XYZ file of C-alpha atoms in Angstrom:
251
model
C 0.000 0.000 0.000
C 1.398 3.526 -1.211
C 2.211 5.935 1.542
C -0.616 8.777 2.287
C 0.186 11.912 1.461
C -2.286 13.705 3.635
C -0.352 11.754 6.761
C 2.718 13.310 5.825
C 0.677 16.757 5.576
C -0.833 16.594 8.832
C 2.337 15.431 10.212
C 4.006 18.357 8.546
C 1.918 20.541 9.869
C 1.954 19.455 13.663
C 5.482 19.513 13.790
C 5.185 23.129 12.451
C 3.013 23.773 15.358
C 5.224 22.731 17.542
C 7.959 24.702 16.541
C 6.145 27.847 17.086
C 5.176 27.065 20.247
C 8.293 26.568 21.373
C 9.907 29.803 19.915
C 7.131 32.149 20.042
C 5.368 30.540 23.615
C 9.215 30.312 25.541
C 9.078 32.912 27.563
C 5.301 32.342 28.606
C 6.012 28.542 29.248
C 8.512 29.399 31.326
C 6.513 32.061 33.198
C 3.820 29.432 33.491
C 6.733 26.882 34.899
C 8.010 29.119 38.064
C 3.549 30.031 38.787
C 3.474 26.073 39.453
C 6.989 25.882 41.312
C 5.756 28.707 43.560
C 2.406 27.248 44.021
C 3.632 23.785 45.306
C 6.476 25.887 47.178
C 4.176 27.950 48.732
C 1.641 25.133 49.788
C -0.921 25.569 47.486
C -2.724 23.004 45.229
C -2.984 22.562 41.244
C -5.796 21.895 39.238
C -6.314 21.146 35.668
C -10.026 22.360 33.593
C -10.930 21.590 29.725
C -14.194 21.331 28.154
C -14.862 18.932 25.626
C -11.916 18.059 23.859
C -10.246 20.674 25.661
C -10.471 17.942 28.501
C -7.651 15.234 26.828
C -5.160 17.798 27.271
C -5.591 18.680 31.314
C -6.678 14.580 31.799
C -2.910 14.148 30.494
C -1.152 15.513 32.877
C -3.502 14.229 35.878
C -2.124 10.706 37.323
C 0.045 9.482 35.042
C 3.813 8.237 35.189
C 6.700 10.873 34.547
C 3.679 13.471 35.696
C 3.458 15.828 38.381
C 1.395 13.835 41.238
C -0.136 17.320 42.659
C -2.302 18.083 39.236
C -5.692 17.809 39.889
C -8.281 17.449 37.262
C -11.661 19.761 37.989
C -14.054 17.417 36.905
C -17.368 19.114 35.740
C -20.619 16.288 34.923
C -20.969 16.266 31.499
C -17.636 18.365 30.516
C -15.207 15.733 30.547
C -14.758 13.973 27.358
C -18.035 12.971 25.081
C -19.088 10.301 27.642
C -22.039 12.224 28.200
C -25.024 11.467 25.922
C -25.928 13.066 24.104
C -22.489 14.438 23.368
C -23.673 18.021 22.429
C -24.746 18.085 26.273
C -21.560 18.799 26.490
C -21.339 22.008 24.366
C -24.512 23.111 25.617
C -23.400 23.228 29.275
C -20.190 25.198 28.392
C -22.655 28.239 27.757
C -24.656 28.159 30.940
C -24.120 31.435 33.422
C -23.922 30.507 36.559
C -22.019 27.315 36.082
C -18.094 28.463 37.138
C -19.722 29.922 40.220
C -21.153 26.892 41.348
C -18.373 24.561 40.745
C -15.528 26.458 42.164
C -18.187 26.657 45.150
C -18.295 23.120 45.681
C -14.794 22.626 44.719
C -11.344 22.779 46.660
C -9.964 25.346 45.282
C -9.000 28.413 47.345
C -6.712 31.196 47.956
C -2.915 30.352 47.211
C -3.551 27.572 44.603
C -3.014 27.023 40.986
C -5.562 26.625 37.942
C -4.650 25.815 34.304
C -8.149 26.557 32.148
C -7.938 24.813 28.529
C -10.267 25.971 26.161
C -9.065 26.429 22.374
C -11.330 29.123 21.429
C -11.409 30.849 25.097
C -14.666 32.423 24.079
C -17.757 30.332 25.758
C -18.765 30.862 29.154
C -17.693 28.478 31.130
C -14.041 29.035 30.681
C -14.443 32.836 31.229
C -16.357 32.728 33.965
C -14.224 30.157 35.825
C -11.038 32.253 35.210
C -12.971 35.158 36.542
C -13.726 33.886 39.340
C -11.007 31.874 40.360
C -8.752 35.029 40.304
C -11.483 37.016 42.294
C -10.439 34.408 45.039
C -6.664 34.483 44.644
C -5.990 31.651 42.427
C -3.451 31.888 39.834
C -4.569 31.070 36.469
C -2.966 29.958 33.558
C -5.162 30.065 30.137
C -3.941 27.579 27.241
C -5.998 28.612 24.348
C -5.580 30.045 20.662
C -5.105 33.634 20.199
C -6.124 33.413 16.885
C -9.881 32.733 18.145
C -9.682 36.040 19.616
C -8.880 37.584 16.422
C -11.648 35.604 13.892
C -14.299 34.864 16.447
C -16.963 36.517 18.653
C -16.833 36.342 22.569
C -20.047 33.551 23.263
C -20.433 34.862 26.942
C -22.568 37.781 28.952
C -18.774 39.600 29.644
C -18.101 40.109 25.983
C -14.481 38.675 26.391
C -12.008 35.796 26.158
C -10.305 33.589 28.553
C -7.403 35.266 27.738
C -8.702 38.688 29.078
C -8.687 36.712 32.238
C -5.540 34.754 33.032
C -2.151 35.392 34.788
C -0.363 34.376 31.701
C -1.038 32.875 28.631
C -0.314 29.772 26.224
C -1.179 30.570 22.732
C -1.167 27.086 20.850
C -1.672 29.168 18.171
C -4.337 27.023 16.284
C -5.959 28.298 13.313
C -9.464 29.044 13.644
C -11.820 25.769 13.354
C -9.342 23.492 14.381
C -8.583 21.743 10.850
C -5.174 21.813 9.522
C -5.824 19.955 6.339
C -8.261 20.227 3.003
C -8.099 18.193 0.062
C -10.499 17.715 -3.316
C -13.247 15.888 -2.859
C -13.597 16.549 0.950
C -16.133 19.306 1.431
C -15.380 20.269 5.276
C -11.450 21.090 6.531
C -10.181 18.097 8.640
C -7.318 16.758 10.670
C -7.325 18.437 14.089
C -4.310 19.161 15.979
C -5.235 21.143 19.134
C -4.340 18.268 21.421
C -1.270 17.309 19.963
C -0.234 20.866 20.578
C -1.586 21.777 23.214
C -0.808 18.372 25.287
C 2.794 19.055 23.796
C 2.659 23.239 25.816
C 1.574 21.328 29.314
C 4.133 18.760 29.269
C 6.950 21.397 28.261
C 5.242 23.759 31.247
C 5.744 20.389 33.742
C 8.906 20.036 32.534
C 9.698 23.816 33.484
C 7.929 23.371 36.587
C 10.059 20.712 37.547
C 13.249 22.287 36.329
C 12.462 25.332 38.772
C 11.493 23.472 41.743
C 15.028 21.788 41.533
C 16.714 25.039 41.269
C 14.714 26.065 44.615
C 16.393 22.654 46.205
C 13.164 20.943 46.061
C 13.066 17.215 44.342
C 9.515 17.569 42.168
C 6.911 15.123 43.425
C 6.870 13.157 40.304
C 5.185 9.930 39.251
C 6.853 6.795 37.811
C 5.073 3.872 35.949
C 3.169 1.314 37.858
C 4.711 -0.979 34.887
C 7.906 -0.595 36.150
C 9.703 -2.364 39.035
C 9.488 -0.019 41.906
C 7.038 2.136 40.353
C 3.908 1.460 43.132
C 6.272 2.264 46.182
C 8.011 5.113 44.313
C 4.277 6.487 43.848
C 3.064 5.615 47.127
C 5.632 7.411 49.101
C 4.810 10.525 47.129
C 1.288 10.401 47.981
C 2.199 9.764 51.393
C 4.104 12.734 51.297
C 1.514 15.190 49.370
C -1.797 13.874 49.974
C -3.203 16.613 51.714
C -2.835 18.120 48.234
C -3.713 15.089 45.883
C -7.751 14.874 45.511
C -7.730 11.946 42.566
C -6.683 9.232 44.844
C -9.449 9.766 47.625
């Protein structure tokens, strides 16, 4: 079977992706990297948000080896994934006012701790209003969304703004509007998605940072190994041990 030339394309273009992100996003990843160090310095707690398939992303880094043990995921009913049936549920809920209020409510987050919000086009509700109102409180918030939304879209939300208006700093994955990075004759709608690839890719270099700057502070980061690997289980269990006043997934 002759190689597809639209996998080379996509592949092209993800890896083009992710050379911006590194050269244009540095300084912002690495801002984003010394927020977590001082968070988990300082006592405080991290916690991960995407809607839809904005979820993958923060569900990445949440509980899983050569990851960060203190990321939290805030789970929202019916925003996690397309579990929820119907899946436009999901989409629908991302638009109701009221919503961020309640969760962070009803949620552990407080004063002193950390929140990365995913959303690629940072313009529905939920997203906005969470990042609102998590800073109201003192949290720290880190948006990872596209710019470019900003730019060819309309804010979806009563505030007339984007995540981005809202955040302590900023990761532009720098997706093109609608999420499609291929076309091709014959094929009616623009396919080929690469927001997670990308955007998985920013919070694993922003972990990485995070890491890098808590050893420079002469703190070892309280990382996860494989349960697959010899040693993994007590390696993971002493680190819960350790920080589970500030782990919530294993509860």
């Amino acid at each position: 079977m002759s190689e597809s030339k639209l996998a080379g394309q996509f592949f092209d273009a993800a890896i083009g992706l992710l050379h911006r992100v590194r050269d244009e996003e540095a300084e912002n990843i690495a801002a984003a990297g010394e927020a977590i160090a001082a968070t988990v310095t300082g006592g405080g707690r991290l916690f991960a948000f995407g809607a839809g398939h904005s979820s993958l992303p923060a569900q990445d880094v949440v509980y899983r080896a050569g990851g960060l043990a203190l990321m939290n995921l805030l789970a929202i009913p019916g925003m996690v994934g397309v579990d929820v049936m119907p899946a436009t549920l999901g989409s629908a809920l991302e638009r109701v006012e009221g919503l961020a209020a309640a969760v962070i409510d009803t949620s552990p987050l407080r004063r002193g701790d950390l929140l990365v919000i995913i959303s690629l086009s940072g313009r529905n509700t939920l997203p906005v209003e969470l990042a609102m109102n998590a800073r109201a409180l003192g949290i720290t918030v880190i948006g990872v969304t596209s710019v470019a939304y900003t730019e060819g879209t309309t804010p979806r939300n009563a505030s007339g703004t984007f995540l981005k208006d809202h955040c302590d700093i900023v990761l532009d994955s720098k997706i093109a509007v609608g999420d499609a990075e291929l076309t091709h004759e014959g094929i009616e709608a623009p396919f080929a998605p690469a927001s997670t690839v990308v955007t998985s890719a920013l919070m694993q270099a922003t972990l990485a940072t995070a890491a890098e700057r808590l050893v420079a502070r002469g703190i070892e980061p309280p990382l996860l190994r494989s349960g697959n690997v010899d040693g993994g289980h007590e390696w993971n269990g002493r680190v819960m041990r350790e920080y589970g006043d500030r782990i919530f997934y294993n509860r």
